[in-house]
Amino acid sequence: MSAVIDTHDHSHDQDHHHGPAKGFKRWLLTTNHKDIGTMYLIFSFTMFLLGGTMAMVIRAELFQPGLQIVEPAFFNQMTTMHGLIMVFGAVMPAFVGLANWMIPLMIGAPDMALPRMNNWSFWILPAAFALLVSTLFMSGGAPNFGWTFYAPLSTTYGPPSTTFFIFAIHMMGISSIMGAINVIATILNLRAPGMTLMKMPLFVWTWLITAFLLIAVMPVLAGVVTMMLMDINFGTSFFNAAGGGDPVLFQHVFWFFGHPEVYIMILPAFGAVSEIIPAFSRKRLFGYASMVYAVGAIALLSFVVWAHHMFTVGMPVAGEIFFMYCTMLIAVPTGVKVFNWVATMFRGSMTFEAPMLFSIAFVILFTIGGFSGLMLAIAPADFQYHDTYFVVAHFHYVLVPGAIFGIFASAYYWLPKWTGNMYDETLAKTHFWMSFIGMNLAFFPMHFLGLAGMPRRIPDYALQFADFNMVSSIGAFMFGSTQLLFLFIVVKCARGGEKAAAKPWDGAEGLEWTVPSPAPYHTFSTPPEVK
């Protein structure tokens, strides 16, 4: 029981009395949700830098036409590894880290419900990614078939390292499923007395729904990679037409996992932004209940839209129409959320610290990504957009200002709580503006490239695409290098500096307000009054 009710914050324990082994052992064996959340965040940022380095290789190669820096085979390995590392190594563990840190604090729980499993969930990940990255050094190189690893490209023509890649994916899936079970068990069993489900902060709600999504789709991914494993090593023909299999089956099973997966990467960001915007607008969140139902609707609809990734495989017209309209339907609950965020800011007493800047950029740029997604949902139009840079532009507009800006906003918002110190606001705003400009420079021209017909996943291109690609690469290098500034800001904040107030955002920019405390804004019936 001691592990379960261990509410002591170990982050300040004196390790030097016990020698260096004690210090390392504390991190290795910890069951403290704050320690584990911190390890997830450090791990995910490390993966973010590694995946970002691979993106820099891609953008350096595409800086001008012709083959100059890397071989086409290595270019394909970079696109594949960049996608896998960013999705499974950077974005998902970052949100799990935020969940570990904040959910017990937000619901009044002493820790996560299953602290030892929590430790195990984390430590599987470094092993899984060590296995994945090690494929770069194997004969035949790393996986080179894109992060969606379509069969038979991956099963018949993939490098020998594909089997290691499959085992790495299995380990990540095990970690995700255990993390999700832990989140659900914690939220359903350890809430403080009186905190009903409809009084939970929205970040907790979005994570509860995300955890159910994870448990629903991770076994599907495990199934599809197991079928790949059998096709490669045991002579089956699940995806091999010559043996009676069907390559399109792979796409159906993969995207039945893959589409809910993209919502797994964005829902926790919705939750975080729904905490941050009310705090800096000095108002309650507009339409709390509708936000909860909207998240639930998005999660349910995410299961019936998977084949919009497959409009070009030759499915029946009735199928195309069904998936087209279902995809457009997801815009409705998403639009509800955007409306509620804007309504929350409307006539609020807003201040624009770094968390709020990232959150506003999130709302605007995520909406742009949503509109390009609506364009891709139109089946006949998708025949033109499919496999062009327009698709790359779309999903980077959803994931970079969506998931990643959501993570940055959360980090700045909660850093004072985590460290007890205030970060350097001027540096943080510099980080925001450089990220914002770099990100738009990198990804906006890709819309034009795609509409002009430039295909994805190629190391070389025709001359007419040269100018936009140069702009894209400059923006990408600007965005990438700026993240080192973020590292500096966080380390500087963790090591000391100005002590944070008990409620660090109350007196922002000299405004004196009585604001509802961070635990759920919506439980207060009266609006905040000016002191």
Coordinates of C-alpha atoms in Angstrom, one line a residue:
M1 CA 0.0 0.0 0.0
S2 CA 2.8 2.4 0.7
A3 CA 3.4 2.9 -3.0
V4 CA -0.2 3.8 -3.6
I5 CA -0.6 6.4 -0.8
D6 CA 2.9 7.8 -1.1
T7 CA 2.0 11.5 -1.3
H8 CA 5.5 12.7 -0.3
D9 CA 7.2 14.8 -3.0
H10 CA 10.5 13.0 -3.6
S11 CA 11.8 15.7 -5.8
H12 CA 13.8 17.3 -3.0
D13 CA 15.1 14.2 -1.2
Q14 CA 18.7 14.4 -0.3
D15 CA 20.5 11.9 -2.4
H16 CA 24.1 12.7 -1.5
H17 CA 23.8 10.9 1.9
H18 CA 23.4 7.6 0.2
G19 CA 26.0 7.9 -2.6
P20 CA 25.4 8.1 -6.4
A21 CA 23.6 4.7 -6.6
K22 CA 20.8 6.1 -4.5
G23 CA 20.3 9.1 -6.9
F24 CA 20.1 6.9 -10.0
K25 CA 18.0 4.3 -8.2
R26 CA 15.5 6.9 -7.2
W27 CA 14.7 7.6 -10.8
L28 CA 14.9 4.0 -11.9
L29 CA 12.5 2.7 -9.2
T30 CA 10.4 5.7 -8.5
T31 CA 6.6 5.4 -8.2
N32 CA 6.0 9.1 -7.6
H33 CA 3.8 10.5 -10.4
K34 CA 5.7 13.8 -10.5
D35 CA 9.1 12.0 -11.0
I36 CA 7.6 9.8 -13.7
G37 CA 5.8 12.8 -15.4
T38 CA 9.2 14.6 -15.4
M39 CA 10.9 11.6 -17.0
Y40 CA 8.3 11.3 -19.7
L41 CA 8.7 15.0 -20.5
I42 CA 12.5 14.8 -20.6
F43 CA 12.3 11.7 -22.8
S44 CA 9.8 13.2 -25.2
F45 CA 11.9 16.4 -25.6
T46 CA 15.0 14.3 -26.3
M47 CA 13.0 12.4 -29.0
F48 CA 11.6 15.7 -30.3
L49 CA 15.2 16.9 -30.8
L50 CA 16.2 13.6 -32.5
G51 CA 13.1 13.6 -34.8
G52 CA 13.7 17.3 -35.5
T53 CA 17.3 16.6 -36.5
M54 CA 16.0 14.1 -39.0
A55 CA 13.5 16.7 -40.3
M56 CA 16.5 19.0 -40.8
V57 CA 18.2 16.4 -42.9
I58 CA 15.0 16.2 -45.0
R59 CA 14.7 20.0 -45.4
A60 CA 18.5 20.4 -46.2
E61 CA 18.1 17.9 -49.0
L62 CA 15.1 19.7 -50.3
F63 CA 16.6 23.1 -50.0
Q64 CA 17.3 23.0 -53.8
P65 CA 16.6 20.6 -56.6
G66 CA 19.1 17.9 -57.5
L67 CA 20.6 15.3 -55.1
Q68 CA 23.2 17.0 -52.9
I69 CA 23.4 15.8 -49.3
V70 CA 22.0 12.3 -48.8
E71 CA 21.3 9.3 -50.9
P72 CA 17.6 8.7 -51.9
A73 CA 17.6 5.5 -49.8
F74 CA 18.8 7.4 -46.7
F75 CA 16.3 10.2 -47.4
N76 CA 13.5 7.6 -47.2
Q77 CA 14.8 6.3 -43.9
M78 CA 14.8 9.8 -42.6
T79 CA 11.2 10.5 -43.6
T80 CA 10.1 7.2 -42.0
M81 CA 12.1 7.6 -38.8
H82 CA 11.1 11.3 -38.4
G83 CA 7.4 10.4 -38.5
L84 CA 7.6 7.4 -36.2
I85 CA 9.8 9.3 -33.6
M86 CA 7.7 12.4 -33.6
V87 CA 4.3 10.6 -33.3
F88 CA 5.3 7.8 -30.9
G89 CA 8.4 9.3 -29.2
A90 CA 7.7 13.0 -28.9
V91 CA 4.0 13.9 -28.9
M92 CA 2.4 10.9 -27.1
P93 CA 4.9 10.6 -24.3
A94 CA 4.8 14.4 -23.7
F95 CA 1.0 14.2 -23.2
V96 CA 1.4 11.1 -20.9
G97 CA 4.0 13.2 -18.9
L98 CA 1.5 16.1 -18.6
A99 CA -1.2 13.5 -17.5
N100 CA 1.1 12.0 -14.9
W101 CA 2.0 15.4 -13.4
M102 CA -1.3 17.1 -13.5
I103 CA -4.2 14.6 -13.3
P104 CA -3.6 13.6 -9.6
L105 CA -3.2 17.2 -8.7
M106 CA -6.4 18.2 -10.6
I107 CA -8.6 15.6 -9.1
G108 CA -7.1 15.6 -5.6
A109 CA -5.5 12.1 -5.8
P110 CA -2.4 11.2 -3.8
D111 CA -0.8 9.6 -6.9
M112 CA -1.7 7.6 -10.0
A113 CA -3.8 4.5 -9.2
L114 CA -1.2 2.0 -10.3
P115 CA 2.2 3.6 -9.4
R116 CA 4.4 0.6 -10.1
M117 CA 2.8 -0.1 -13.5
N118 CA 3.4 3.7 -14.1
N119 CA 7.1 3.2 -13.6
W120 CA 7.1 0.2 -15.9
S121 CA 5.1 2.0 -18.6
F122 CA 7.8 4.6 -18.8
W123 CA 10.9 2.4 -18.7
I124 CA 9.7 0.3 -21.6
L125 CA 9.9 3.4 -23.8
P126 CA 13.6 4.1 -23.8
A127 CA 14.2 0.4 -24.6
A128 CA 11.7 0.5 -27.5
F129 CA 13.2 3.6 -29.0
A130 CA 16.8 2.4 -28.5
L131 CA 15.6 -0.7 -30.6
L132 CA 14.0 1.5 -33.2
V133 CA 17.0 3.9 -33.6
S134 CA 19.4 1.0 -33.6
T135 CA 17.9 0.0 -37.0
L136 CA 19.8 2.9 -38.5
F137 CA 23.1 1.0 -37.9
M138 CA 21.9 -2.4 -39.2
S139 CA 22.8 -3.8 -42.7
G140 CA 20.2 -2.6 -45.2
G141 CA 19.5 0.4 -43.0
A142 CA 16.5 1.6 -41.1
P143 CA 12.8 1.2 -42.2
N144 CA 12.5 3.2 -45.5
F145 CA 8.8 2.7 -46.3
G146 CA 7.2 5.8 -44.7
W147 CA 5.8 6.1 -41.2
T148 CA 2.6 4.4 -42.4
F149 CA 4.7 1.3 -43.4
Y150 CA 2.2 0.2 -46.1
A151 CA 2.5 -3.5 -47.1
P152 CA 3.7 -5.0 -49.4
L153 CA 6.3 -2.3 -49.5
S154 CA 7.3 -3.0 -45.9
T155 CA 6.7 -6.7 -45.9
T156 CA 8.1 -7.8 -49.3
Y157 CA 10.6 -5.0 -50.1
G158 CA 11.5 -3.7 -46.6
P159 CA 15.0 -3.9 -45.2
P160 CA 16.0 -6.8 -42.8
S161 CA 15.6 -4.4 -39.9
T162 CA 11.8 -4.3 -40.4
T163 CA 11.4 -7.1 -37.7
F164 CA 13.2 -5.0 -35.1
F165 CA 11.0 -2.0 -36.0
I166 CA 7.9 -4.3 -35.5
F167 CA 9.1 -5.3 -32.0
A168 CA 9.8 -1.6 -31.1
I169 CA 6.2 -0.7 -32.2
H170 CA 4.9 -3.6 -30.0
M171 CA 6.7 -2.2 -27.0
M172 CA 5.5 1.3 -27.5
G173 CA 1.9 -0.1 -27.7
I174 CA 2.3 -2.0 -24.5
S175 CA 3.5 1.2 -22.8
S176 CA 0.6 3.2 -24.2
I177 CA -2.0 0.6 -23.1
M178 CA -0.7 0.4 -19.6
G179 CA -0.5 4.2 -19.4
A180 CA -4.1 4.5 -20.5
I181 CA -5.3 1.8 -18.0
N182 CA -3.6 3.8 -15.3
V183 CA -5.2 7.1 -16.3
I184 CA -8.7 5.6 -16.4
A185 CA -8.3 3.8 -13.1
T186 CA -7.0 7.0 -11.5
I187 CA -9.8 9.3 -12.8
L188 CA -12.6 6.9 -12.1
N189 CA -11.4 5.8 -8.6
L190 CA -9.3 8.5 -7.0
R191 CA -11.3 11.7 -7.4
A192 CA -11.7 13.9 -4.3
P193 CA -15.1 13.6 -2.5
G194 CA -17.6 15.9 -4.3
M195 CA -15.8 16.0 -7.6
T196 CA -18.3 14.5 -9.9
L197 CA -17.3 13.8 -13.5
M198 CA -19.0 17.0 -14.7
K199 CA -16.9 19.0 -12.3
M200 CA -13.5 17.7 -13.5
P201 CA -11.2 20.1 -15.3
L202 CA -11.3 19.7 -19.0
F203 CA -7.7 18.5 -19.2
V204 CA -8.8 15.5 -17.1
W205 CA -11.9 14.9 -19.3
T206 CA -9.9 15.0 -22.5
W207 CA -7.3 12.5 -21.1
L208 CA -10.1 10.2 -19.9
I209 CA -11.5 10.0 -23.4
T210 CA -8.0 9.8 -24.9
A211 CA -7.2 6.8 -22.7
F212 CA -10.3 4.9 -23.9
L213 CA -9.2 5.7 -27.5
L214 CA -5.7 4.3 -26.7
I215 CA -7.1 1.1 -25.3
A216 CA -9.4 0.7 -28.3
V217 CA -6.9 1.2 -31.1
M218 CA -3.5 0.1 -29.8
P219 CA -4.4 -3.6 -30.1
V220 CA -5.4 -2.9 -33.7
L221 CA -1.9 -1.6 -34.4
A222 CA -0.4 -4.6 -32.5
G223 CA -2.6 -6.9 -34.8
V224 CA -1.4 -5.3 -38.0
V225 CA 2.3 -5.4 -37.1
T226 CA 1.9 -9.0 -36.0
M227 CA 0.4 -9.9 -39.4
M228 CA 3.4 -8.1 -41.0
L229 CA 5.7 -10.2 -38.8
M230 CA 4.0 -13.4 -40.0
D231 CA 4.2 -12.3 -43.6
I232 CA 7.9 -11.5 -43.4
N233 CA 9.1 -14.4 -41.3
F234 CA 6.6 -17.2 -41.4
G235 CA 5.4 -17.4 -45.0
T236 CA 1.8 -16.2 -44.5
S237 CA 0.2 -13.9 -47.1
F238 CA -2.1 -11.5 -45.3
F239 CA -1.0 -8.6 -47.5
N240 CA 0.6 -10.5 -50.4
A241 CA -1.8 -10.7 -53.4
A242 CA 0.3 -13.6 -54.9
G243 CA -0.6 -15.7 -51.9
G244 CA -4.3 -14.8 -51.9
G245 CA -3.9 -11.8 -49.5
D246 CA -4.9 -8.2 -50.0
P247 CA -2.5 -5.2 -49.8
V248 CA -5.5 -2.9 -49.2
L249 CA -6.4 -4.9 -46.1
F250 CA -3.3 -3.5 -44.5
Q251 CA -4.5 0.1 -45.2
H252 CA -7.9 -0.6 -43.7
V253 CA -6.4 -2.1 -40.5
F254 CA -3.7 0.5 -40.2
W255 CA -6.0 3.5 -40.6
F256 CA -8.6 2.0 -38.3
F257 CA -5.8 2.5 -35.7
G258 CA -4.2 5.6 -37.4
H259 CA -7.2 7.9 -37.6
P260 CA -8.2 7.7 -33.9
E261 CA -4.4 8.0 -33.2
V262 CA -4.3 11.5 -34.7
Y263 CA -7.1 12.4 -32.3
I264 CA -5.1 10.8 -29.4
M265 CA -2.4 13.3 -30.3
I266 CA -4.7 16.4 -30.3
L267 CA -7.4 15.8 -27.6
P268 CA -5.0 16.4 -24.6
A269 CA -3.9 19.6 -26.3
F270 CA -7.6 20.6 -26.5
G271 CA -7.8 20.0 -22.7
A272 CA -4.7 22.0 -21.9
V273 CA -5.8 24.9 -24.0
S274 CA -9.2 24.8 -22.3
E275 CA -7.4 25.3 -19.0
I276 CA -5.1 28.1 -20.2
I277 CA -7.5 30.3 -22.2
P278 CA -9.9 30.8 -19.2
A279 CA -7.0 31.6 -16.9
F280 CA -5.6 34.4 -19.1
S281 CA -9.0 35.7 -20.1
R282 CA -9.9 35.9 -16.4
K283 CA -13.3 34.2 -17.2
R284 CA -14.9 30.8 -16.8
L285 CA -14.7 28.6 -19.8
F286 CA -17.6 29.2 -22.1
G287 CA -19.8 26.1 -22.5
Y288 CA -18.1 23.6 -20.3
A289 CA -20.7 20.8 -20.9
S290 CA -20.7 21.3 -24.6
M291 CA -16.9 21.0 -24.6
V292 CA -17.1 17.6 -22.8
Y293 CA -19.8 16.3 -25.3
A294 CA -17.8 17.7 -28.2
V295 CA -14.7 15.7 -27.1
G296 CA -16.8 12.6 -26.8
A297 CA -18.3 13.2 -30.2
I298 CA -14.9 13.7 -31.8
A299 CA -13.7 10.5 -30.2
L300 CA -16.7 8.4 -31.4
L301 CA -16.6 9.8 -35.0
S302 CA -12.8 9.2 -35.2
F303 CA -13.7 5.5 -35.5
V304 CA -15.9 5.8 -38.6
V305 CA -13.7 8.0 -40.9
W306 CA -10.6 5.9 -41.4
A307 CA -11.0 5.2 -45.1
H308 CA -10.7 8.9 -46.0
H309 CA -7.0 8.1 -46.1
M310 CA -7.8 5.6 -48.9
F311 CA -10.0 7.4 -51.4
T312 CA -7.6 6.5 -54.2
V313 CA -7.5 2.7 -53.6
G314 CA -10.7 2.1 -55.7
M315 CA -13.4 1.7 -53.1
P316 CA -17.1 1.8 -54.2
V317 CA -18.6 5.2 -54.7
A318 CA -21.0 4.6 -51.8
G319 CA -18.1 4.0 -49.5
E320 CA -16.4 7.2 -50.7
I321 CA -19.6 9.2 -50.0
F322 CA -20.0 7.7 -46.6
F323 CA -16.4 8.4 -45.5
M324 CA -16.6 11.9 -47.1
Y325 CA -19.7 12.9 -45.1
C326 CA -18.5 11.3 -41.9
T327 CA -15.2 13.2 -42.2
M328 CA -17.0 16.5 -42.7
L329 CA -19.2 15.7 -39.7
I330 CA -16.1 15.8 -37.4
A331 CA -15.8 19.5 -38.3
V332 CA -19.0 20.1 -36.2
P333 CA -17.8 19.2 -32.7
T334 CA -14.4 20.7 -33.5
G335 CA -16.1 23.9 -34.6
V336 CA -18.0 23.9 -31.3
K337 CA -14.7 23.8 -29.4
V338 CA -13.2 26.6 -31.5
F339 CA -16.3 28.7 -31.0
N340 CA -16.2 28.1 -27.2
W341 CA -12.5 29.1 -26.9
V342 CA -13.2 32.3 -28.9
A343 CA -16.3 33.0 -26.7
T344 CA -14.2 32.5 -23.6
M345 CA -11.7 35.2 -24.8
F346 CA -14.5 37.5 -25.9
R347 CA -14.6 40.5 -23.5
G348 CA -12.2 38.8 -21.1
S349 CA -9.5 40.7 -19.4
M350 CA -6.8 39.0 -21.4
T351 CA -3.1 39.2 -20.8
F352 CA -0.6 37.7 -23.3
E353 CA 2.0 35.7 -21.5
A354 CA 3.7 32.8 -23.3
P355 CA 1.1 30.1 -22.5
M356 CA -1.7 32.4 -23.8
L357 CA 0.3 33.2 -27.0
F358 CA 0.8 29.6 -27.7
S359 CA -2.9 28.8 -27.0
I360 CA -4.1 31.6 -29.3
A361 CA -1.8 30.5 -32.1
F362 CA -3.1 26.9 -31.4
V363 CA -6.7 28.0 -32.0
I364 CA -5.9 30.0 -35.2
L365 CA -3.5 27.6 -36.9
F366 CA -5.3 24.4 -35.8
T367 CA -8.3 25.9 -37.5
I368 CA -6.4 26.4 -40.7
G369 CA -5.3 22.8 -40.5
G370 CA -8.9 21.8 -40.0
F371 CA -10.0 23.7 -43.1
S372 CA -7.3 22.0 -45.3
G373 CA -8.6 18.7 -43.8
L374 CA -12.1 19.6 -45.0
M375 CA -10.7 20.0 -48.4
L376 CA -9.0 16.6 -48.2
A377 CA -12.3 15.1 -47.1
I378 CA -13.9 15.9 -50.5
A379 CA -13.4 12.6 -52.3
P380 CA -13.1 13.8 -55.9
A381 CA -10.8 16.7 -54.8
D382 CA -8.7 14.2 -52.8
F383 CA -7.8 12.4 -56.0
Q384 CA -5.8 15.5 -56.9
Y385 CA -4.4 16.2 -53.4
H386 CA -3.6 12.6 -52.4
D387 CA 0.1 11.9 -51.8
T388 CA 1.1 15.5 -52.6
Y389 CA 2.7 18.1 -50.3
F390 CA -0.8 19.5 -49.6
V391 CA -1.3 16.5 -47.3
V392 CA 2.0 17.1 -45.7
A393 CA 1.0 20.8 -45.1
H394 CA -2.4 19.7 -43.7
F395 CA -1.1 17.3 -41.1
H396 CA 1.8 19.5 -40.0
Y397 CA -0.6 22.4 -39.5
V398 CA -2.6 20.1 -37.2
L399 CA 0.3 18.5 -35.4
V400 CA 2.8 21.3 -35.0
P401 CA 0.6 24.3 -33.9
G402 CA -1.9 21.7 -32.6
A403 CA -0.1 19.1 -30.5
I404 CA 3.3 20.7 -30.2
F405 CA 2.1 24.3 -29.4
G406 CA -0.3 22.7 -27.0
I407 CA 2.6 21.0 -25.2
F408 CA 4.6 24.3 -25.2
A409 CA 1.7 26.2 -23.8
S410 CA 1.2 23.5 -21.1
A411 CA 4.9 23.6 -20.2
Y412 CA 5.0 27.3 -19.7
Y413 CA 1.7 27.4 -17.9
W414 CA 2.7 24.7 -15.4
L415 CA 6.4 25.3 -15.1
P416 CA 6.0 27.6 -12.1
K417 CA 3.9 24.9 -10.4
W418 CA 6.5 22.2 -11.2
T419 CA 9.7 24.0 -10.3
G420 CA 8.5 26.7 -7.9
N421 CA 10.3 29.3 -10.1
M422 CA 9.1 31.7 -12.8
Y423 CA 10.6 31.2 -16.3
D424 CA 12.0 34.1 -18.2
E425 CA 9.0 35.7 -19.9
T426 CA 11.0 37.7 -22.5
L427 CA 12.9 34.6 -23.6
A428 CA 9.6 32.6 -23.7
K429 CA 7.9 35.2 -25.9
T430 CA 11.0 35.1 -28.2
H431 CA 10.6 31.4 -28.4
F432 CA 7.0 31.8 -29.3
W433 CA 7.5 34.3 -32.0
M434 CA 10.4 32.5 -33.6
S435 CA 8.5 29.2 -33.5
F436 CA 5.4 30.9 -34.9
I437 CA 7.2 32.5 -37.8
G438 CA 9.4 29.5 -38.5
M439 CA 6.5 27.1 -38.4
N440 CA 4.4 29.1 -40.9
L441 CA 7.4 29.7 -43.2
A442 CA 8.1 26.0 -43.2
F443 CA 4.6 24.6 -43.8
F444 CA 2.5 27.2 -45.5
P445 CA 4.3 27.1 -48.8
M446 CA 3.7 23.3 -48.8
H447 CA 0.0 24.0 -49.6
F448 CA 1.1 25.7 -52.8
L449 CA 3.6 23.0 -53.7
G450 CA 1.0 20.3 -53.2
L451 CA -1.7 22.1 -55.3
A452 CA 1.0 22.5 -58.0
G453 CA 1.5 18.8 -58.0
M454 CA 4.7 18.1 -56.0
P455 CA 4.6 14.5 -54.7
R456 CA 5.4 13.6 -51.1
R457 CA 8.4 11.5 -49.9
I458 CA 10.8 12.3 -52.7
P459 CA 14.4 13.6 -52.4
D460 CA 14.4 15.5 -55.7
Y461 CA 11.9 17.6 -57.6
A462 CA 11.2 19.7 -60.7
L463 CA 12.7 23.2 -61.0
Q464 CA 9.3 25.0 -60.7
F465 CA 9.1 23.9 -57.1
A466 CA 12.5 25.3 -56.1
D467 CA 11.5 28.7 -54.6
F468 CA 8.8 27.5 -52.2
N469 CA 11.0 24.6 -51.1
M470 CA 13.8 27.1 -50.3
V471 CA 11.4 29.1 -48.2
S472 CA 10.1 26.0 -46.5
S473 CA 13.6 24.8 -45.6
I474 CA 14.6 28.2 -44.2
G475 CA 11.4 28.2 -42.0
A476 CA 12.1 24.7 -40.9
F477 CA 15.7 25.5 -39.8
M478 CA 14.4 28.6 -38.0
F479 CA 11.7 26.5 -36.2
G480 CA 14.2 23.7 -35.3
S481 CA 17.0 25.8 -34.0
T482 CA 14.5 27.9 -31.9
Q483 CA 13.7 24.7 -29.8
L484 CA 17.2 24.9 -28.3
L485 CA 16.1 28.2 -26.8
F486 CA 13.1 26.4 -25.2
L487 CA 15.6 23.9 -23.7
F488 CA 17.6 26.8 -22.3
I489 CA 14.5 28.4 -20.8
V490 CA 13.3 25.2 -19.1
V491 CA 16.8 24.4 -17.7
K492 CA 17.2 28.0 -16.5
C493 CA 13.8 27.9 -14.8
A494 CA 14.4 24.5 -13.1
R495 CA 17.8 25.7 -11.7
G496 CA 16.5 28.8 -10.0
G497 CA 15.4 32.3 -10.7
E498 CA 12.5 34.4 -9.4
K499 CA 10.3 32.4 -7.0
A500 CA 6.8 31.8 -8.4
A501 CA 3.8 33.1 -6.5
A502 CA 1.2 30.6 -5.1
K503 CA -1.1 31.5 -7.9
P504 CA 1.5 32.6 -10.5
W505 CA -1.0 33.9 -13.1
D506 CA -3.3 36.0 -10.9
G507 CA -1.3 39.2 -11.0
A508 CA -0.1 38.8 -14.5
E509 CA 1.2 42.1 -16.0
G510 CA 0.1 44.0 -12.8
L511 CA -3.6 43.1 -13.0
E512 CA -4.9 42.3 -9.6
W513 CA -7.8 39.8 -9.9
T514 CA -9.5 37.3 -7.7
V515 CA -9.5 34.4 -10.0
P516 CA -11.0 30.9 -9.3
S517 CA -8.2 28.6 -8.4
P518 CA -7.0 26.3 -11.2
A519 CA -9.0 23.3 -10.1
P520 CA -12.2 23.5 -12.0
Y521 CA -13.1 27.1 -13.0
H522 CA -16.7 26.1 -13.8
T523 CA -17.5 25.2 -10.2
F524 CA -17.7 28.9 -9.4
S525 CA -21.1 30.4 -10.0
T526 CA -20.0 34.1 -9.7
P527 CA -17.7 35.7 -12.2
P528 CA -14.3 36.9 -10.9
E529 CA -14.5 40.4 -9.4
V530 CA -11.8 43.1 -9.7
K531 CA -10.1 43.7 -6.4

